[in-house]
mmCIF file of C-alpha atoms in Angstrom:
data_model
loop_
_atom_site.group_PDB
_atom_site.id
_atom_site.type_symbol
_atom_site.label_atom_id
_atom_site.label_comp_id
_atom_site.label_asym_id
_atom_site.label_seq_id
_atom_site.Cartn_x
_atom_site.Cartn_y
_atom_site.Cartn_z
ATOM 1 C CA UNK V 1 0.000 0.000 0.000
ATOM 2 C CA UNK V 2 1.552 3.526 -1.131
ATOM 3 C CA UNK V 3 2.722 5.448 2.123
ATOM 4 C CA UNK V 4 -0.137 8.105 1.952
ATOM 5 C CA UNK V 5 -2.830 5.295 1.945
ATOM 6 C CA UNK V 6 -1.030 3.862 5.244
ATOM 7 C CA UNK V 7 -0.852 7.381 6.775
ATOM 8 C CA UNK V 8 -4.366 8.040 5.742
ATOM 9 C CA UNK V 9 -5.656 4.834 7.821
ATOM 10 C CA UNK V 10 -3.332 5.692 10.762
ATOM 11 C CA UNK V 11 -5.051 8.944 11.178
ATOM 12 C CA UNK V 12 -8.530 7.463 10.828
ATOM 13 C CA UNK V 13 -7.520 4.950 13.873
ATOM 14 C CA UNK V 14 -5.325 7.915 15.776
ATOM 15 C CA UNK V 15 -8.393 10.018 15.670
ATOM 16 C CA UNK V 16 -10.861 7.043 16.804
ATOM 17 C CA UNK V 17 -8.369 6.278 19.911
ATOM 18 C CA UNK V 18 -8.358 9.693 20.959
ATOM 19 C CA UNK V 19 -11.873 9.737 20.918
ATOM 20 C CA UNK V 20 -12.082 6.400 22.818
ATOM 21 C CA UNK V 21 -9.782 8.121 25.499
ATOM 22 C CA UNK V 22 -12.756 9.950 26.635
ATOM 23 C CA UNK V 23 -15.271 7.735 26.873
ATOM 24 C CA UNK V 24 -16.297 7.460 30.221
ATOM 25 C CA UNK V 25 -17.153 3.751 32.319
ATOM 26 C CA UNK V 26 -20.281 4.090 33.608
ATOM 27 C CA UNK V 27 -21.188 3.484 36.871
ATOM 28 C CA UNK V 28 -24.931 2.805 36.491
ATOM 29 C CA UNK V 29 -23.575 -0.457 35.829
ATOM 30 C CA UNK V 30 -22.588 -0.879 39.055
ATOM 31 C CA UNK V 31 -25.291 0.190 40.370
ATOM 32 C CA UNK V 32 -28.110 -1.297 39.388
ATOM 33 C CA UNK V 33 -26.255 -4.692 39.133
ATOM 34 C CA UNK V 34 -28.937 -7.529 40.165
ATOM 35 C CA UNK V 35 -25.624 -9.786 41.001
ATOM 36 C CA UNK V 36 -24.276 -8.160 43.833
ATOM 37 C CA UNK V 37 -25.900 -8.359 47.058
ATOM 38 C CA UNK V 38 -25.429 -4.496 47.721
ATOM 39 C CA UNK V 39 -23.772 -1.202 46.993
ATOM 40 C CA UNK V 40 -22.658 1.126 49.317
ATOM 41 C CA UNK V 41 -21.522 4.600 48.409
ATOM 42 C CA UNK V 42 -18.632 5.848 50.640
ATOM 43 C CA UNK V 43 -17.889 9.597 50.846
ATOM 44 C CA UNK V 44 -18.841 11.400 54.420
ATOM 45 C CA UNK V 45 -16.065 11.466 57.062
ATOM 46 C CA UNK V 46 -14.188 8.230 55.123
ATOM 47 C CA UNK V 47 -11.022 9.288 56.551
ATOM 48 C CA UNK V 48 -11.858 8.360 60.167
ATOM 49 C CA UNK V 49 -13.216 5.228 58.979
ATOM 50 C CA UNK V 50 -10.900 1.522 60.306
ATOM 51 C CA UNK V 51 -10.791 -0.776 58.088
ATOM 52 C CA UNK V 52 -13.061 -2.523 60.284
ATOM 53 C CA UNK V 53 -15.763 -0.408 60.067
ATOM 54 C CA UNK V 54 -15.510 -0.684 55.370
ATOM 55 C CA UNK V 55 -15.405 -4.324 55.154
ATOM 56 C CA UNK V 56 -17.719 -5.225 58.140
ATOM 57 C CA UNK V 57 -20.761 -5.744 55.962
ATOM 58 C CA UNK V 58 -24.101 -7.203 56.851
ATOM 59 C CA UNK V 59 -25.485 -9.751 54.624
ATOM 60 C CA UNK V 60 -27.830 -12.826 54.785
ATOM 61 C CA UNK V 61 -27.514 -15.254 57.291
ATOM 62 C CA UNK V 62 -26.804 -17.967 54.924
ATOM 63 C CA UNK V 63 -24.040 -16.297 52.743
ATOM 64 C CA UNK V 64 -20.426 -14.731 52.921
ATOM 65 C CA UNK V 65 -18.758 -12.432 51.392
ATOM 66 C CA UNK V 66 -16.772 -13.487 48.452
ATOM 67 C CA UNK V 67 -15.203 -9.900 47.970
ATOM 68 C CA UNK V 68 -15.493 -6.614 47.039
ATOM 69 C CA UNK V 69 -15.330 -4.481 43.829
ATOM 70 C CA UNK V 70 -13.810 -0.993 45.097
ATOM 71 C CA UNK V 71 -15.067 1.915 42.918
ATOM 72 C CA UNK V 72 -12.493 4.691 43.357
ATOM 73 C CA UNK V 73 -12.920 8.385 42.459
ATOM 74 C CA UNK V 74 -16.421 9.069 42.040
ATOM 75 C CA UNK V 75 -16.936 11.935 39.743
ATOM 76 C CA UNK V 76 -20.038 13.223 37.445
ATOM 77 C CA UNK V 77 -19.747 12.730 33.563
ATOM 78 C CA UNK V 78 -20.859 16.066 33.054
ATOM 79 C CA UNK V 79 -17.569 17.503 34.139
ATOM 80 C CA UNK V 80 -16.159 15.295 30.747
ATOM 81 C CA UNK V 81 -18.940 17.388 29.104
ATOM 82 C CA UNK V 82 -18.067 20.791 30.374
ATOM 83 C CA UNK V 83 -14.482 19.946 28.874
ATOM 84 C CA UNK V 84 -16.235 19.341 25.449
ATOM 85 C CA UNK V 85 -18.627 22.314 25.272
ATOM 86 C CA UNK V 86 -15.095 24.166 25.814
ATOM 87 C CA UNK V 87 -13.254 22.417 23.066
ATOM 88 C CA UNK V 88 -16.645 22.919 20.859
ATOM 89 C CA UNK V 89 -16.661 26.112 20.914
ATOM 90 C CA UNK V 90 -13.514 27.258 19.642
ATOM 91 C CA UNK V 91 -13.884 24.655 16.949
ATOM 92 C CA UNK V 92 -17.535 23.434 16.331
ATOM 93 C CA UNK V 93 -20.578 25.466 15.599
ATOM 94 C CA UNK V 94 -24.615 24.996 14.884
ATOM 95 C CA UNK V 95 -25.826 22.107 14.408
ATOM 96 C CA UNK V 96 -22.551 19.890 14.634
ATOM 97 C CA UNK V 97 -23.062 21.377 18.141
ATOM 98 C CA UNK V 98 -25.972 20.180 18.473
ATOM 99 C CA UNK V 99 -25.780 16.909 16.877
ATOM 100 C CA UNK V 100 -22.427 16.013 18.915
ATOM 101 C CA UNK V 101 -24.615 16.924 22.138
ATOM 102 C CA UNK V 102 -27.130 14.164 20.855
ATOM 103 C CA UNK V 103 -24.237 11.556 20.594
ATOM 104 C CA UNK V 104 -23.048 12.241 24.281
ATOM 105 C CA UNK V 105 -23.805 10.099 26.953
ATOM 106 C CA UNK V 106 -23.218 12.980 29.942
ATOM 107 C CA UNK V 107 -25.960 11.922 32.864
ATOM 108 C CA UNK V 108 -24.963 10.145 36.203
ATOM 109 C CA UNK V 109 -21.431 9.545 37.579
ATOM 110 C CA UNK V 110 -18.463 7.812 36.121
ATOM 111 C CA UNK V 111 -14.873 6.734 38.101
ATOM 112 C CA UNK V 112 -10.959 6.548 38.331
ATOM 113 C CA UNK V 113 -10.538 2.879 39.050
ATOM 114 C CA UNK V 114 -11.757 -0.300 40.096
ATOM 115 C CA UNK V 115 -10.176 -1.890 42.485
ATOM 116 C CA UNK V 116 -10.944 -5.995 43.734
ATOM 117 C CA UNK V 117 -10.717 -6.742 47.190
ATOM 118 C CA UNK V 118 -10.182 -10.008 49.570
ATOM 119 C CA UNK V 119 -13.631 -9.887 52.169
ATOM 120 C CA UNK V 120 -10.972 -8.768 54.721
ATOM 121 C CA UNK V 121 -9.944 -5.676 52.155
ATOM 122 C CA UNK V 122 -6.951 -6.619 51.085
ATOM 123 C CA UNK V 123 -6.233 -5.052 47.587
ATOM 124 C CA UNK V 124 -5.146 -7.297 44.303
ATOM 125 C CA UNK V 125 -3.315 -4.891 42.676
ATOM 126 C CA UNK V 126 -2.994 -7.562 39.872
ATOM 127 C CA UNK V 127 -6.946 -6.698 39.039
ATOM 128 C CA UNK V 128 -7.077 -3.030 39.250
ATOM 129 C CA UNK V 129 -8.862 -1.765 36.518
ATOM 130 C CA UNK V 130 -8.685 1.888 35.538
ATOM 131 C CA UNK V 131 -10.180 4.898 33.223
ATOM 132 C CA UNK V 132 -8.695 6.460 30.852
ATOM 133 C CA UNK V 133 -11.061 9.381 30.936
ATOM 134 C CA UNK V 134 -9.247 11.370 33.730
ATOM 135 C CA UNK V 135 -5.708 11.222 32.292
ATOM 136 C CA UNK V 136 -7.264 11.972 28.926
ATOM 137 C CA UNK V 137 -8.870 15.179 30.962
ATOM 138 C CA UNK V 138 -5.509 16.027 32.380
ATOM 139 C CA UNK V 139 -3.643 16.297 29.595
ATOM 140 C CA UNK V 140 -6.834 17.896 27.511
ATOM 141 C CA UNK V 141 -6.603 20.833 30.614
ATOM 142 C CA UNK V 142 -2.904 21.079 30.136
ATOM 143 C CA UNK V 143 -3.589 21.605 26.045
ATOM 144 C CA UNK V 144 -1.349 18.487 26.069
ATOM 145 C CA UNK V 145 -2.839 17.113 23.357
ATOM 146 C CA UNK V 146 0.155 15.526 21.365
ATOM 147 C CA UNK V 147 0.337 13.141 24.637
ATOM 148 C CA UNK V 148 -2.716 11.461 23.580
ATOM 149 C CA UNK V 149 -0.976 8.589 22.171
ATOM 150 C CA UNK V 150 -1.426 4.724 21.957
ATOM 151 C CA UNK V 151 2.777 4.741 23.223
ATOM 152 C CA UNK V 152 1.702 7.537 25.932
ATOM 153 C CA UNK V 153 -0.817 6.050 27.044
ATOM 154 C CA UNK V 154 1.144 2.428 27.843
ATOM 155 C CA UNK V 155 3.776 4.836 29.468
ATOM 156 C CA UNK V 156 1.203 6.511 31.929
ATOM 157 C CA UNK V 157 -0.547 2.813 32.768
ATOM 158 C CA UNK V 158 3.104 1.649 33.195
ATOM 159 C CA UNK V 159 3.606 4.497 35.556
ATOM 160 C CA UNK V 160 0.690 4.271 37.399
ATOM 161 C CA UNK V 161 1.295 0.618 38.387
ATOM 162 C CA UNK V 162 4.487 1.747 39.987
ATOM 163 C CA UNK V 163 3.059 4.092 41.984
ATOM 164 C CA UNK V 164 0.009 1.771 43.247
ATOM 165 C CA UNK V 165 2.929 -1.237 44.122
ATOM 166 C CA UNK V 166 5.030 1.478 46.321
ATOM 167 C CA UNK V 167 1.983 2.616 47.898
ATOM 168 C CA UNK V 168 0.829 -0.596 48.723
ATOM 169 C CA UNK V 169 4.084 -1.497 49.913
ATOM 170 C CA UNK V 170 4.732 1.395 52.088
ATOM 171 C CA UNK V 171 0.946 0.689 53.423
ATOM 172 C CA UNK V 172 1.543 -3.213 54.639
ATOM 173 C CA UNK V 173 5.052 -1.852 56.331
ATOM 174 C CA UNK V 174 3.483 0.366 58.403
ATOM 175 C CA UNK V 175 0.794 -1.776 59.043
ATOM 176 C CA UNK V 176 0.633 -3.268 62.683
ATOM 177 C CA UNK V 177 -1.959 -5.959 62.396
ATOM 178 C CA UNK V 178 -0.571 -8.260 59.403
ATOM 179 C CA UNK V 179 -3.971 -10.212 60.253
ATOM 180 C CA UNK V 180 -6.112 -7.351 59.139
ATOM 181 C CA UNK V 181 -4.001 -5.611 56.922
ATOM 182 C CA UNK V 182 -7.274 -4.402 54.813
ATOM 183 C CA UNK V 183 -7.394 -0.757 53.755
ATOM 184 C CA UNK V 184 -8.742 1.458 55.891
ATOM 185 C CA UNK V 185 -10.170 5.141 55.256
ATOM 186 C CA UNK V 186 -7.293 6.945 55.436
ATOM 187 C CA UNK V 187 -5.701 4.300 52.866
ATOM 188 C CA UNK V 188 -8.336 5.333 50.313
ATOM 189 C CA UNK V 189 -8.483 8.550 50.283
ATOM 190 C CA UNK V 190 -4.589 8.528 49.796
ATOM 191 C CA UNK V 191 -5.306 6.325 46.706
ATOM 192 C CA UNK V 192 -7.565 8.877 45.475
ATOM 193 C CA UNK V 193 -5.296 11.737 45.186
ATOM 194 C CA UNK V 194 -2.809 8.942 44.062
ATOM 195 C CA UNK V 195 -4.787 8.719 41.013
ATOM 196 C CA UNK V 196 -5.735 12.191 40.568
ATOM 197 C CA UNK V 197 -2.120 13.071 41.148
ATOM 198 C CA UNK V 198 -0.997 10.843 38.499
ATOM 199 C CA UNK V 199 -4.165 11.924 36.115
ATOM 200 C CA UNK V 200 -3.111 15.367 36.807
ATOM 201 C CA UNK V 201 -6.794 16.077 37.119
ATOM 202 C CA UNK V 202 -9.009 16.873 40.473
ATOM 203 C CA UNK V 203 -12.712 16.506 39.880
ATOM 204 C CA UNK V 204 -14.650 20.071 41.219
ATOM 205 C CA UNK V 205 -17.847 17.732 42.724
ATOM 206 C CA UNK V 206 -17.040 13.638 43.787
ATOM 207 C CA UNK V 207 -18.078 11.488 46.029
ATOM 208 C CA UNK V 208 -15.015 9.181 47.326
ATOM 209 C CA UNK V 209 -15.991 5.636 46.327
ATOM 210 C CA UNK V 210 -18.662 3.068 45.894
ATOM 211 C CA UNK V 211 -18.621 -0.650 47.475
ATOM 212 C CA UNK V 212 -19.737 -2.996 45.641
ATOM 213 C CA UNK V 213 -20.353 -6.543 47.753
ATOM 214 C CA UNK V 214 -20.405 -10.012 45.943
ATOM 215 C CA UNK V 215 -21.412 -12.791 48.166
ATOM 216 C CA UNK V 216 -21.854 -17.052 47.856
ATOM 217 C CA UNK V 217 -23.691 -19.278 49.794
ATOM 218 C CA UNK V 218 -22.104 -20.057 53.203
ATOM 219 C CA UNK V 219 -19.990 -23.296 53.063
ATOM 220 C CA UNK V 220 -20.189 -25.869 55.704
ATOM 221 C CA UNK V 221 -17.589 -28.037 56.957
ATOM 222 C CA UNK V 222 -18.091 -30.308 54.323
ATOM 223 C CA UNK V 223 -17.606 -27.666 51.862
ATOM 224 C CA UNK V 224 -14.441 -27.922 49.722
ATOM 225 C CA UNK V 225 -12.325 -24.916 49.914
ATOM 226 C CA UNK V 226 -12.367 -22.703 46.641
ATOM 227 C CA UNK V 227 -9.661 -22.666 44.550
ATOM 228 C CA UNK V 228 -8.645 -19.442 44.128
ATOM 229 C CA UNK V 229 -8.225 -16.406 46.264
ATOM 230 C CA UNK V 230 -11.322 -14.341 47.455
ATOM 231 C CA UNK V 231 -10.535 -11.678 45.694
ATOM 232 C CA UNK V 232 -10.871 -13.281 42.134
ATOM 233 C CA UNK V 233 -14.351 -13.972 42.707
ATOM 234 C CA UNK V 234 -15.745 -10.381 42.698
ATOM 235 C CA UNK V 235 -17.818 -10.239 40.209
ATOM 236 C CA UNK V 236 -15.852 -8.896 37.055
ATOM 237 C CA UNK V 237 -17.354 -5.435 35.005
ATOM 238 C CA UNK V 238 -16.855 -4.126 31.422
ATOM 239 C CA UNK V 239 -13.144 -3.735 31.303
ATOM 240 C CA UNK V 240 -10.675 -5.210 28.837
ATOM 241 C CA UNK V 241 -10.579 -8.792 29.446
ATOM 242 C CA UNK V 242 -6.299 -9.219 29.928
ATOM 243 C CA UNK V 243 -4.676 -11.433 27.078
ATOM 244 C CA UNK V 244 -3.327 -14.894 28.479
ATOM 245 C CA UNK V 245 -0.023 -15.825 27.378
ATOM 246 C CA UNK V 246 0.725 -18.398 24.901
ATOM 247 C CA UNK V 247 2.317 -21.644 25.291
ATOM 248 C CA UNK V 248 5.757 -21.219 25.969
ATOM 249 C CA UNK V 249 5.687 -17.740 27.429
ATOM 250 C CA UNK V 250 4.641 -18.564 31.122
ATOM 251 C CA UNK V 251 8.579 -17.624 31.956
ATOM 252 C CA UNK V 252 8.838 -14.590 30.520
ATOM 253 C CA UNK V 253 4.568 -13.324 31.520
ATOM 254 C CA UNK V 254 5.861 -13.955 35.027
ATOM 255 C CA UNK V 255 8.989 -11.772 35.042
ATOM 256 C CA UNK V 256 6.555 -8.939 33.830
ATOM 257 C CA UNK V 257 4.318 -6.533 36.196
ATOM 258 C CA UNK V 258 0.622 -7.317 35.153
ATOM 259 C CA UNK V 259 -0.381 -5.009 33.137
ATOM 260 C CA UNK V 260 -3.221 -2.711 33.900
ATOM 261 C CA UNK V 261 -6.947 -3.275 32.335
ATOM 262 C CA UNK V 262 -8.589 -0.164 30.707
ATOM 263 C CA UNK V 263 -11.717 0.065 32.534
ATOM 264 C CA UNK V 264 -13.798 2.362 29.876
ATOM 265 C CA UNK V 265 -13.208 0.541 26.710
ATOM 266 C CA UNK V 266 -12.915 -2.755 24.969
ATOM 267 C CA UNK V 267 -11.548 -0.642 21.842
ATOM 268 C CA UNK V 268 -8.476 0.924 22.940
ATOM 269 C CA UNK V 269 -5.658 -1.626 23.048
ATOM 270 C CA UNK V 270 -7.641 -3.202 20.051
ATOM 271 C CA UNK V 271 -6.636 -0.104 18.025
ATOM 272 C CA UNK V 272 -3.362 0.239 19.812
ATOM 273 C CA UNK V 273 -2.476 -3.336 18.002
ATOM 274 C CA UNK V 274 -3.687 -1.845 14.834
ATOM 275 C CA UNK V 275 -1.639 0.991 14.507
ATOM 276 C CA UNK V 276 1.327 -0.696 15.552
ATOM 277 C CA UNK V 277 0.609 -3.263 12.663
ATOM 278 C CA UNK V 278 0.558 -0.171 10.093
ATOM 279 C CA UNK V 279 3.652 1.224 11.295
ATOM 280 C CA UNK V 280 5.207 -2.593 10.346
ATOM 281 C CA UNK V 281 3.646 -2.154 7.214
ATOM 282 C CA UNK V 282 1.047 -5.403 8.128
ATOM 283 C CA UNK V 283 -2.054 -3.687 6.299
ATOM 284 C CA UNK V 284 -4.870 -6.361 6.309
ATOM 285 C CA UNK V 285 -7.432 -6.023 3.341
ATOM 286 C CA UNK V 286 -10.379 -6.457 5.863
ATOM 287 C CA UNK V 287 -8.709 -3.366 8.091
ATOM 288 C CA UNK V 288 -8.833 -1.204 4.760
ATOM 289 C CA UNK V 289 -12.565 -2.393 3.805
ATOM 290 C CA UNK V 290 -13.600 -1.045 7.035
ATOM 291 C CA UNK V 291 -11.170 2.295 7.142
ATOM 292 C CA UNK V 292 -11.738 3.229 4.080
ATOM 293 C CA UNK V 293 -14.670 2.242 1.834
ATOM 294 C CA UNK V 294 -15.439 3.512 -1.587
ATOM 295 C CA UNK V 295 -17.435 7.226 -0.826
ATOM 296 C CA UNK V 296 -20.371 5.686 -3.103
ATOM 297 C CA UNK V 297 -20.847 3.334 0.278
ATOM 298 C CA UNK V 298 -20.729 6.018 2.341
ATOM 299 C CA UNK V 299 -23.776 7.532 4.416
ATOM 300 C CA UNK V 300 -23.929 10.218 7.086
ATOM 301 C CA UNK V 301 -26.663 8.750 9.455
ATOM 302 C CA UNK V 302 -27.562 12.508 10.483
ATOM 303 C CA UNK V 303 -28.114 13.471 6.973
ATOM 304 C CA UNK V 304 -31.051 13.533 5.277
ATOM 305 C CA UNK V 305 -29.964 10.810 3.171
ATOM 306 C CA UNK V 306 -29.218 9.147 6.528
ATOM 307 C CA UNK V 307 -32.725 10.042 8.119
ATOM 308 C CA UNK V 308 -34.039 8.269 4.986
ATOM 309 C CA UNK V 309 -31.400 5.140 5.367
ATOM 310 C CA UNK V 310 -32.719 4.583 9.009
ATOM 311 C CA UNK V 311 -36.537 4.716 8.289
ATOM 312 C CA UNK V 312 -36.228 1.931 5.078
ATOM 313 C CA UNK V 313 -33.666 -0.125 7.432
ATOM 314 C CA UNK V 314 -36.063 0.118 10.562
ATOM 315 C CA UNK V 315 -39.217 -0.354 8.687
ATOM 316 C CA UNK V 316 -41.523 -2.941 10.529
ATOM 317 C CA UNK V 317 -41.649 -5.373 7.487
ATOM 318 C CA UNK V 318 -37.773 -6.098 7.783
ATOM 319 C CA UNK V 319 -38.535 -6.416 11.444
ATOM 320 C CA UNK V 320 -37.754 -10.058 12.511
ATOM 321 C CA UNK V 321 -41.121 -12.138 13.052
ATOM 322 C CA UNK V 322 -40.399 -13.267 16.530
ATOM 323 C CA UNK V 323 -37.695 -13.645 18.882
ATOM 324 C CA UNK V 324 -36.656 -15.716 21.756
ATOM 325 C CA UNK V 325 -39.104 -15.101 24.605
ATOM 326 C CA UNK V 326 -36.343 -13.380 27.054
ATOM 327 C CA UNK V 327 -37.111 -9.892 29.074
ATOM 328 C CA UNK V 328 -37.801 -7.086 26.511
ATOM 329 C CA UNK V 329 -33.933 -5.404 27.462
ATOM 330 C CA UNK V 330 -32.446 -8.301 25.775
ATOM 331 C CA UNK V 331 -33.697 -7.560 22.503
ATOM 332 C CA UNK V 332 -31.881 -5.812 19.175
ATOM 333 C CA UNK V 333 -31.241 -1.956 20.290
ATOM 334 C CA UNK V 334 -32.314 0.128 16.874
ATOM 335 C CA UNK V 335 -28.972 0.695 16.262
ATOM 336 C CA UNK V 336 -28.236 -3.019 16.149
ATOM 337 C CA UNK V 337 -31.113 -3.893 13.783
ATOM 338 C CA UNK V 338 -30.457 -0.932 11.664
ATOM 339 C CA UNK V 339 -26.224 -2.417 11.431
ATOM 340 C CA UNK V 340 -27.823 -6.013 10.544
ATOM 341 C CA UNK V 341 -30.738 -5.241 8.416
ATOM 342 C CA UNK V 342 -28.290 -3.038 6.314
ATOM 343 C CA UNK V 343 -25.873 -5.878 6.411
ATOM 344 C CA UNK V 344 -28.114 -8.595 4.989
ATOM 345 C CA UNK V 345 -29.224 -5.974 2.023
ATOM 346 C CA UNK V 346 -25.776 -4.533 1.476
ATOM 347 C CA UNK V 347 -22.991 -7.648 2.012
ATOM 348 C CA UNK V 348 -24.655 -10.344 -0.198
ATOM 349 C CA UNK V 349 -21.570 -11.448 -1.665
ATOM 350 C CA UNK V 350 -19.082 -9.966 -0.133
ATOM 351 C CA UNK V 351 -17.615 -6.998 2.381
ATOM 352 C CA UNK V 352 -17.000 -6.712 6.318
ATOM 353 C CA UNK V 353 -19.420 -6.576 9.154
ATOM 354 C CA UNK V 354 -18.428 -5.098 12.213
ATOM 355 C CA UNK V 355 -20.339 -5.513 15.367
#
């Protein structure tokens, strides 16, 4: 492929991972989760609080606690939005405005990290989770935008896991109980200007965290023991699911520090792997089809044209006729059955499908 072309696709994907930098995780999923047994949101006086008095939790008289899922550095989405209307309005007018404000997802509260917890509140630093949103923010506030790169971005997650390992080290030193050495209030509200120190970004309105509690049934005597550590069974979210290694690479996995999971997208490292196979000149034909498709193929959904694409493609007659009988949330969102309608009309014979 001439160099151009390849530099042509790279900004496409550079563009679309910037973009993804700011999408925030949000906790609504948290929640309302039906799994968990309940969630607790943390934020008056958590300083004073012992670590007895976090992980103490009531629950049913026939269950335990299996662990926690720590939800660190509460902060509203529309802060992310007052950033944008900012950025908008040096740059975007009328009804881009408007239709970029359509496209936003800005209501209820989003986070720094997730962190999993033993029922005694130990941390696994090997499953913290976090955002990208406020290190995205920081460097947006800082008009550091050249910084919003996929390398950058490994640096700062790189960086961030140092920090979080001396902490925690420096915490279980000074600890006196080695029993209980769960984190206490003071302990998290250190780790929450750890992470807005390292983000480089302190949200003007937050609560501290949110507790999320995953129990099992009690075990008896009889019971075997699980096999694996407490804090593995929390009850995993939407982040990046981390790559196992392959056969052969156990050795060299192990010698590595974990690396750490992007809470707020599935996309990121995705397009992170794409760019990098670019830049080796590995340009797969299905990568191109999707980048870069003939402008004939090409619709703007908030067109007219597009207005007209949506109403053929949702018409009731290419509806499906029936469908599993599950709750009415697990059906096709519109913009699902619009994707696959158009797909069965439009890839007959050949083409890519992206879900």
């Amino acid at each position: 492929m001439p160099e151009a072309e390849t530099a042509k696709l790279l900004e496409i994907l550079a563009y679309w991972h910037r973009i993804e930098f700011f999408i925030p995780f949000d906790l609504k999923q948290v929640t309302e989760e039906k799994r968990s047994e309940c969630v607790a949101v943390i934020s008056a006086g958590l300083a004073e609080k012992t670590a007895i008095d976090l992980w103490d939790v009531s629950i049913g008289e026939d269950e335990e606690i299996a662990g926690f899922n720590l939800y660190l550095g509460i902060f509203a989405k529309a802060e992310i939005d007052q950033l944008a209307k900012g950025l908008r309005s040096k740059t975007v007018a009328g009804n881009e405005e408007n239709e970029d404000a359509e496209r936003a997802d800005t209501d209820g509260d989003t986070c720094f990290a997730r962190l999993k917890l033993t029922p005694g509140g130990v941390p696994d630093l090997d499953s913290v989770s976090v955002s990208t949103v406020p290190w995205a923010i920081g460097r947006a506030n800082h008009d550091e935008w050249d910084a919003l790169t996929d390398q950058n971005r490994a640096d700062a997650f790189a960086d961030l896991g140092e920090r979080l390992r001396g902490a925690e080290t420096k915490r279980l030193l000074a600890a006196s109980d080695k029993e209980r050495a769960g984190l206490s209030g003071s302990d998290l509200v250190a780790l929450i200007g750890l992470l807005q120190d390292w983000a480089g970004f302190a949200p003007r309105h937050s609560q501290a965290a949110a507790l999320q509690v995953t129990t099992r049934k009690k075990r008896t005597s009889e019971s075997p023991e699980p096999s694996h550590p407490a804090a593995d069974q929390a009850i995993p979210e939407h982040s990046e699911a981390g790559e196992q290694p392959a056969d052969g690479d156990d050795d060299e996995s192990a010698a590595r520090d974990p690396e750490i999971d992007i809470l707020n997208s599935f996309y990121i490292r995705d397009l992170e792997r794409a760019m990098a196979a670019l830049r080796r000149g590995e340009v797969p034909a299905a990568l191109t089809a999707y980048l870069d498709p003939p402008m004939s193929e090409r619709i703007d959904l908030y067109s007219g044209a597009g207005r007209r694409a949506i109403f053929d493609m949702l018409h009731p007659g290419r509806q499906p006729a029936g469908r599993w009988l599950r709750t009415p949330e697990q059906a096709m969102s519109l913009m699902q059955q619009f994707a696959i309608n158009a797909a069965f009309e439009r890839l007959g014979s050949d083409g890519v499908f992206s879900v």
